[in-house]
C-alpha positions as a Python dict, from the first residue, in 0.01 Angstrom:
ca = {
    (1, 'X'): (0, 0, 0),
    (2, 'X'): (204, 131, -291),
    (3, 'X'): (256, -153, -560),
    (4, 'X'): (627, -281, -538),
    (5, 'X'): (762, -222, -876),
    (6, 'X'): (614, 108, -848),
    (7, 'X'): (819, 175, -500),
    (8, 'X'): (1123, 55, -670),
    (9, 'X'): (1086, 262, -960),
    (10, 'X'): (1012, 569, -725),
    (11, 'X'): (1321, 483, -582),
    (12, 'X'): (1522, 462, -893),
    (13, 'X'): (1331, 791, -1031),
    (14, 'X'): (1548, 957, -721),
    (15, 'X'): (1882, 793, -796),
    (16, 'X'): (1805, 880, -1177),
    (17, 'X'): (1784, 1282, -1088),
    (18, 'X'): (2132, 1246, -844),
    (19, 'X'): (1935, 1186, -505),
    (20, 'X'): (2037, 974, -225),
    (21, 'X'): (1750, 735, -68),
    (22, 'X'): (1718, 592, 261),
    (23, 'X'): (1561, 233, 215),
    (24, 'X'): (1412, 97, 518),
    (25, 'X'): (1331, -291, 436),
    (26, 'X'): (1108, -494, 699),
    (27, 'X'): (1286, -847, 687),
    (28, 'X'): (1087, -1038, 945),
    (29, 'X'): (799, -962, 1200),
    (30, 'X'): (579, -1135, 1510),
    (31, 'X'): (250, -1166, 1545),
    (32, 'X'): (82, -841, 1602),
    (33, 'X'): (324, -631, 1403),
    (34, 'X'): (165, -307, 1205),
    (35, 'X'): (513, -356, 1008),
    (36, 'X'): (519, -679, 841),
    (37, 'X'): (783, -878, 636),
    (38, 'X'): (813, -709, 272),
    (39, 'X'): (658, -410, 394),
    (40, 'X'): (954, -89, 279),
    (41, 'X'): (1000, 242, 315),
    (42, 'X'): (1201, 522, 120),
    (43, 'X'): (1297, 897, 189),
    (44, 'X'): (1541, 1076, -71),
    (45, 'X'): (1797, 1370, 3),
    (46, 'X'): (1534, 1559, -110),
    (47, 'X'): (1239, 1489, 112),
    (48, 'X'): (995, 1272, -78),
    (49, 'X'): (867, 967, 133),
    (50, 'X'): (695, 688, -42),
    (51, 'X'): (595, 319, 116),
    (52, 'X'): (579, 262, 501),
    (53, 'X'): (716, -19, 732),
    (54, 'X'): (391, 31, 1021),
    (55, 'X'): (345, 373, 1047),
    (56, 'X'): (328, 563, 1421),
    (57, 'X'): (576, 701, 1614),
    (58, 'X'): (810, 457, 1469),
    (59, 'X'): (826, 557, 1179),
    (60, 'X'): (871, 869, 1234),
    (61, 'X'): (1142, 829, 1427),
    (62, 'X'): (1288, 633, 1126),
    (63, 'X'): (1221, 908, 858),
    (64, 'X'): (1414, 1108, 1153),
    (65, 'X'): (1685, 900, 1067),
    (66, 'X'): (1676, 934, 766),
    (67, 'X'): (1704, 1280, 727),
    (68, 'X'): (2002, 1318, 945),
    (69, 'X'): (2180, 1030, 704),
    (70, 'X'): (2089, 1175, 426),
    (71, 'X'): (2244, 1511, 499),
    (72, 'X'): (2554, 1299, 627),
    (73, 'X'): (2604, 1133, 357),
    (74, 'X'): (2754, 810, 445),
    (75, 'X'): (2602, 491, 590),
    (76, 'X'): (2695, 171, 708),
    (77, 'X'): (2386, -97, 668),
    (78, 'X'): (2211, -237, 948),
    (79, 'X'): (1973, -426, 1062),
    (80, 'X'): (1744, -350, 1426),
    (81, 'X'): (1504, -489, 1597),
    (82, 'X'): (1234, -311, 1745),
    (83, 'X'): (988, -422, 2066),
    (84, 'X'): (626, -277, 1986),
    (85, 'X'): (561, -286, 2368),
    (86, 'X'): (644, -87, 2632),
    (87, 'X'): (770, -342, 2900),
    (88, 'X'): (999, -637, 2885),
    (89, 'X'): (1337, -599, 2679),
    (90, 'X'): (1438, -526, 2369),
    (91, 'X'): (1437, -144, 2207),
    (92, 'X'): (1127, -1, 2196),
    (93, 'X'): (952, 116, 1854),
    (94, 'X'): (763, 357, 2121),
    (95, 'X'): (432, 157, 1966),
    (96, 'X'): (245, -67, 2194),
    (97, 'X'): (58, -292, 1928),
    (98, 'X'): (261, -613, 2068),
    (99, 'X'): (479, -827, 1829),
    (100, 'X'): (813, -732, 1730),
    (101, 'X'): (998, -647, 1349),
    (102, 'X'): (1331, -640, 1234),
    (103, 'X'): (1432, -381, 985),
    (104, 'X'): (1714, -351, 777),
    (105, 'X'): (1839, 36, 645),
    (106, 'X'): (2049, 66, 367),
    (107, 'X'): (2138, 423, 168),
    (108, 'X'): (2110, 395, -173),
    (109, 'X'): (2385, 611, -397),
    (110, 'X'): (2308, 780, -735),
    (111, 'X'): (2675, 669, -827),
    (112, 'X'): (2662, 306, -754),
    (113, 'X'): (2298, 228, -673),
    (114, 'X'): (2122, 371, -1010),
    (115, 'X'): (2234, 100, -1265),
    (116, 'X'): (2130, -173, -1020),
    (117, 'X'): (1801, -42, -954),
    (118, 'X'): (1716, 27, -1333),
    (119, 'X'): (1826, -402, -1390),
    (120, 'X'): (1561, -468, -1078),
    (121, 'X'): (1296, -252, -1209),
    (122, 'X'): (1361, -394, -1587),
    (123, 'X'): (1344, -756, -1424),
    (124, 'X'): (1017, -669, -1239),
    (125, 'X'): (839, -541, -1545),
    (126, 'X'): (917, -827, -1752),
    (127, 'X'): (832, -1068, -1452),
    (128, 'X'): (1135, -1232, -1476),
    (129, 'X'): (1266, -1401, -1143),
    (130, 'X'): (1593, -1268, -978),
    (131, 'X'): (1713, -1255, -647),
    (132, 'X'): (1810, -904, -463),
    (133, 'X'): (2098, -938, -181),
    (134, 'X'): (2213, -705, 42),
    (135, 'X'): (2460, -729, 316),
    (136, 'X'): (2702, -491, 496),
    (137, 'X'): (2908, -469, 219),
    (138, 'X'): (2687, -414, -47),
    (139, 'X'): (2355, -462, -247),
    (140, 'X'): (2333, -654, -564),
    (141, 'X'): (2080, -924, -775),
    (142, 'X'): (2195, -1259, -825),
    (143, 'X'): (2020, -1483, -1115),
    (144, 'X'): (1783, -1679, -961),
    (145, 'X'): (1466, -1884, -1012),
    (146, 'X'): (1084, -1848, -866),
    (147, 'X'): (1097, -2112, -583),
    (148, 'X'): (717, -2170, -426),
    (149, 'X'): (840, -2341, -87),
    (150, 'X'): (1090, -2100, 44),
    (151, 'X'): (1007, -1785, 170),
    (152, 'X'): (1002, -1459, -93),
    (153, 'X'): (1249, -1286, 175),
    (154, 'X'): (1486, -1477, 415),
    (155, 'X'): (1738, -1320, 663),
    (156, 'X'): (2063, -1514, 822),
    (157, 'X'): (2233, -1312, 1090),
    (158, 'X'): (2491, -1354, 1385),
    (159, 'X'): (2699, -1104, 1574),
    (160, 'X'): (2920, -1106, 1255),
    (161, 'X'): (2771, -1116, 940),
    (162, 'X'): (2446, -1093, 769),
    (163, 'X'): (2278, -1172, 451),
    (164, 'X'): (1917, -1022, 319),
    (165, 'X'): (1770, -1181, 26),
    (166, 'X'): (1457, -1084, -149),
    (167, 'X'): (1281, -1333, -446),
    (168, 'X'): (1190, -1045, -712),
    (169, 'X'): (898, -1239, -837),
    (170, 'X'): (571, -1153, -769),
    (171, 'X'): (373, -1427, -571),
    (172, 'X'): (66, -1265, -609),
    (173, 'X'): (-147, -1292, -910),
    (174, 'X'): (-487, -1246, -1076),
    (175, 'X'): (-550, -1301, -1454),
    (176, 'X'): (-915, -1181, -1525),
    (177, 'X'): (-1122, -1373, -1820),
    (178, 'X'): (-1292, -1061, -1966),
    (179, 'X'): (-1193, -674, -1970),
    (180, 'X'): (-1521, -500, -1940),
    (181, 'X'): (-1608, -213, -1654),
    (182, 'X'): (-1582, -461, -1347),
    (183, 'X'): (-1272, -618, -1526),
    (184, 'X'): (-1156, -256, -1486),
    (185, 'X'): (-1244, -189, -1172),
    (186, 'X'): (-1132, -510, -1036),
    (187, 'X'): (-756, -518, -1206),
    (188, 'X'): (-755, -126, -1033),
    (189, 'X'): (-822, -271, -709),
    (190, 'X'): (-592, -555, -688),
    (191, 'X'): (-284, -330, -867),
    (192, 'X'): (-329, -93, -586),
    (193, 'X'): (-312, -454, -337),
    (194, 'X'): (64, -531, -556),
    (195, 'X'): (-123, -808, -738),
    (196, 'X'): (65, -893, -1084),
    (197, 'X'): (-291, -873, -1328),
    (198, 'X'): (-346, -973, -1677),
    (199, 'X'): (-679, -994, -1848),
    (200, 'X'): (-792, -1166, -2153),
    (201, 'X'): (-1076, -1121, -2384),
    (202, 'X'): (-1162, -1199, -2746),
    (203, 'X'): (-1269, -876, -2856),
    (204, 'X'): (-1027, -662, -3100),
    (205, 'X'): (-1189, -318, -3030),
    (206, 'X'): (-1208, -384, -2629),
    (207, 'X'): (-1249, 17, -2444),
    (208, 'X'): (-1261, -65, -2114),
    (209, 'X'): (-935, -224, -2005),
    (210, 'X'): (-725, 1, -2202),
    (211, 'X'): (-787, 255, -1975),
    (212, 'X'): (-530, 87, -1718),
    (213, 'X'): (-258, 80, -1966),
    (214, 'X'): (-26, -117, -1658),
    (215, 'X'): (-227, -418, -1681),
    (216, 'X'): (-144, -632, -1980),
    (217, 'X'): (-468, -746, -2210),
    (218, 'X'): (-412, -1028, -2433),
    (219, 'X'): (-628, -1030, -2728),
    (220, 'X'): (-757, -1466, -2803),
    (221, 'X'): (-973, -1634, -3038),
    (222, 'X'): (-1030, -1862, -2753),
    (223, 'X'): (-1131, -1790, -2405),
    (224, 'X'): (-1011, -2164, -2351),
    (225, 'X'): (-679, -2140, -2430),
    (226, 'X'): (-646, -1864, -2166),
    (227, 'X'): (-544, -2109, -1912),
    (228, 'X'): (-237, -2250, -2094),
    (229, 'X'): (-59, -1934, -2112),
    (230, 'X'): (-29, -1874, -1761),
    (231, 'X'): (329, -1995, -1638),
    (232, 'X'): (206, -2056, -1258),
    (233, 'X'): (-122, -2166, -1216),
    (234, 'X'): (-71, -2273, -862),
    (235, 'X'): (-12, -1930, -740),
    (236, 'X'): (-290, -1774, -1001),
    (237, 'X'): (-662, -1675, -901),
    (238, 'X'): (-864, -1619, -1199),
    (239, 'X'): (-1153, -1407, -1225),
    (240, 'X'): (-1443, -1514, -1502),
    (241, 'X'): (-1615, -1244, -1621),
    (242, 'X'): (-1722, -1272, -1947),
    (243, 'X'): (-1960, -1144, -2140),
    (244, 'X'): (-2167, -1431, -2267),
    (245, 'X'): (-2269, -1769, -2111),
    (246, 'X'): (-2115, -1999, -2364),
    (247, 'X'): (-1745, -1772, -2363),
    (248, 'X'): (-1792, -1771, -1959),
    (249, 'X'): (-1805, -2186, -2013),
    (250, 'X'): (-1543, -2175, -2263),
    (251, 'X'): (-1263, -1965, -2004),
    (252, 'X'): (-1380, -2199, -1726),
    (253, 'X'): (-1293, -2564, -1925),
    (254, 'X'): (-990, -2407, -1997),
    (255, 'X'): (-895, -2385, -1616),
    (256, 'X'): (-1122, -2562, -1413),
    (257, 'X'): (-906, -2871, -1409),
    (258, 'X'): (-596, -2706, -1351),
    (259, 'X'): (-465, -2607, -1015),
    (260, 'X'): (-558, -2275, -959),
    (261, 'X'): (-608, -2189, -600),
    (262, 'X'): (-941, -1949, -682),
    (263, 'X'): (-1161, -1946, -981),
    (264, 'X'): (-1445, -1708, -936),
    (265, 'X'): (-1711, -1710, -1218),
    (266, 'X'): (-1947, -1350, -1198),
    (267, 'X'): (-2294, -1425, -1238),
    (268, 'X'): (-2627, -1451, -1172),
    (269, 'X'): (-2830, -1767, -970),
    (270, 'X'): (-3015, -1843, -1306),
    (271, 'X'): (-2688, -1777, -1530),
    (272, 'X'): (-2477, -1990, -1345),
    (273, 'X'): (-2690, -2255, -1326),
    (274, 'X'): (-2701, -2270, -1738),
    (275, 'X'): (-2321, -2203, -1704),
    (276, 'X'): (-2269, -2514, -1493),
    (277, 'X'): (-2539, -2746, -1683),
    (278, 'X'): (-2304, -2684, -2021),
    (279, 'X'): (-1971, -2782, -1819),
    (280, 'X'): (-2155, -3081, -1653),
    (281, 'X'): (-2232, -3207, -2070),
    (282, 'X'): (-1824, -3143, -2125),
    (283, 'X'): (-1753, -3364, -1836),
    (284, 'X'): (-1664, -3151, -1557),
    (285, 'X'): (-1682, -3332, -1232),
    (286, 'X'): (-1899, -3256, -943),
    (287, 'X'): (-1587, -3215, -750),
    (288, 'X'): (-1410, -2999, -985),
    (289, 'X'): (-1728, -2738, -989),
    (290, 'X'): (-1772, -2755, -622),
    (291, 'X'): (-1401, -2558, -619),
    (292, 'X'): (-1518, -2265, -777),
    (293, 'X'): (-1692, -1942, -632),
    (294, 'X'): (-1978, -1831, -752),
    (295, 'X'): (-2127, -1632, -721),
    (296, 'X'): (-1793, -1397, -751),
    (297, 'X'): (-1708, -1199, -423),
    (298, 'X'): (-1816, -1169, -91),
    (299, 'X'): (-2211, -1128, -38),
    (300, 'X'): (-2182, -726, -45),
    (301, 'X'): (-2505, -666, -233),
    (302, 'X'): (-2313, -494, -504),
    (303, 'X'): (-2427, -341, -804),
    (304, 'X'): (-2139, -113, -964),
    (305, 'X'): (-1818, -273, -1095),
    (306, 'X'): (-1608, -41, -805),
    (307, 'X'): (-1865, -265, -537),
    (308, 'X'): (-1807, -508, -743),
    (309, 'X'): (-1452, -557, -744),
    (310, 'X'): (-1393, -507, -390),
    (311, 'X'): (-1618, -786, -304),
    (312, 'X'): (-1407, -1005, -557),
    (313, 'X'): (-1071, -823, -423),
    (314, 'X'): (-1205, -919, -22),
    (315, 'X'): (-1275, -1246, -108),
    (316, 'X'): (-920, -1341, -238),
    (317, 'X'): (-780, -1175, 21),
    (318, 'X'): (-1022, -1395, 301),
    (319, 'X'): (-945, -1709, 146),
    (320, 'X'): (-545, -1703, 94),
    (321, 'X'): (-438, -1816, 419),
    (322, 'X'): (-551, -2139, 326),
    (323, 'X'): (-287, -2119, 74),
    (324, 'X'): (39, -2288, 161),
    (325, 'X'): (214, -2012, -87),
    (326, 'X'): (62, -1728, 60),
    (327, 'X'): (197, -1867, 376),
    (328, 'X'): (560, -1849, 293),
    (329, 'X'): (500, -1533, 76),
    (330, 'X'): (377, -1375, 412),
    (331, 'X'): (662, -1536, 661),
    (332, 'X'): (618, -1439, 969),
    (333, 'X'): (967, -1470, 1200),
    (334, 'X'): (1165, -1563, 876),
    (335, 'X'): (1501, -1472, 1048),
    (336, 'X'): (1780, -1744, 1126),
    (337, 'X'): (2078, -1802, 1234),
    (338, 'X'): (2418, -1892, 1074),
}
């Protein structure tokens, strides 16, 4: 899965050197869908394909499509809904996985696309909330705010009219306590799963993490004040992974009490143990302790940080359904009528 701001600036890359771009946008899906809501697509005038809305035959079909409105040059916007079966009604995607998705296509222009893509891809690297619309008549981003219990993408049809909206604000997010070689690994991983990452770590002269110059390190005297500088907690895993028992302590009473959905703390039986005695003295409930995963990850057997941080990345991704954000982030059958 190719990271979102990194599709959108691929896509604004295109309009940048005078290219047109197909943009094929799945806006709601059933159960059983290989296309799912969020999922997008992009071919430019000049061939180059990046993202996918379910792969197969239908999307091939689509990049047809593409091609042949590309080198027409004009487009009206639409939005179709396609059967992934091969009996009852509906138009077939010619896949047989069962579900359905609706798609919306829209052809981006060099001339009156580029400006608004370079605001979206500006507002995406500075993580600041907006909302992208696009209808028949146009595309545009309206000011908006991050809103946890609506859906990230909503569609309202009829026969007439209809109204996409996108919440450009990444939902999901990981800020790693730490930047050594699993800190690395792990922020590599979850990039490359469009995860928003940040690590932290006291050291001035930290190697590692610098060599993923996309994921922002922030330098503290205190792993414990970590926790206070992260806008939206209740959408935030965290990932301990200090160096030290007593800065591994430190990160943790700066979050345990807060509402993070997944704190993971790295570390051995014997470590963790001393870890937890220490934030038993600072008054950490039983409760509070009982929340957090540790060891780190799924039981893989891993040794390297690259096992490592897939058995961390696995785990997040086993436990978010349980997460009523991740829920509405995911929206299955968002679609509704006006």
């Amino acid at each position: 899965m190719m990271p979102q701001i990194q599709f959108w600036k691929t896509l604004l890359q295109a309009l940048q050197r005078g290219q047109s771009v197909f943009l094929a946008l799945v806006v709601g899906h059933t159960k059983g869908s290989p296309g799912t809501t969020g999922a997008k697509l992009l071919v430019t005038s000049e061939g180059t394909i990046a993202g996918t809305v379910g792969g197969g035959i239908m999307e091939h079909r689509i990049i047809e499509r593409a091609t042949q409105v590309l080198q027409g040059g004009s487009f009206r916007p639409e939005i179709q809904t396609l059967v992934h079966c091969q009996e009852g009604t509906g138009q077939k995607s010619g896949l047989i996985c069962a579900g359905s998705q609706t798609n919306l296509y829209y052809l981006c222009s060099p001339t009156s696309d580029a400006t608004l893509m370079d605001q979206l891809a500006v507002l995406l690297g500075q993580d600041n909330p907006a909302i992208l619309w696009i209808s028949p008549a146009e595309m545009a981003i309206r000011p908006g705010s991050v809103s946890l219990r609506q859906p990230i993408i909503h569609l309202t049809y009829s026969a007439e009219a209809w109204l996409y909206q996108e919440q450009l604000f990444n939902r999901r997010r990981l800020a790693i306590f730490g930047g050594g070689h699993c800190a690395l690994a792990l922020s590599r991983v979850m990039e490359d799963l469009n995860y928003a990452v940040c690590v932290f770590d006291t050291r001035p002269n930290l190697k590692p993490c610098q060599q993923n110059a996309s994921v922002p390190l922030q330098i503290l005297e205190d792993y414990k004040t970590a926790g206070e500088t992260l806008s939206y907690p209740e959408i935030t895993c965290v990932a301990v992974m200090t160096t030290e028992v007593c800065t591994d302590v430190r990160a943790l009473l700066g979050v345990v009490r807060r509402p993070f959905p997944y704190i993971g703390v790295m570390g051995s039986p014997a470590k963790l143990s001393t870890i937890w005695a220490h934030l038993q003295q600072a008054g950490v409930s039983t409760d509070d302790l009982a929340n957090l995963y540790a060891p780190i990850g799924l039981p893989l057997n891993s040794h390297t940080p690259e096992e490592i941080a897939i058995a961390v990345a696995a785990q997040i991704l086993q436990e978010r359904d349980r997460w009523e954000f991740w829920r509405q982030d995911r929206g299955d059958a968002l679609a509704q009528a006006i």
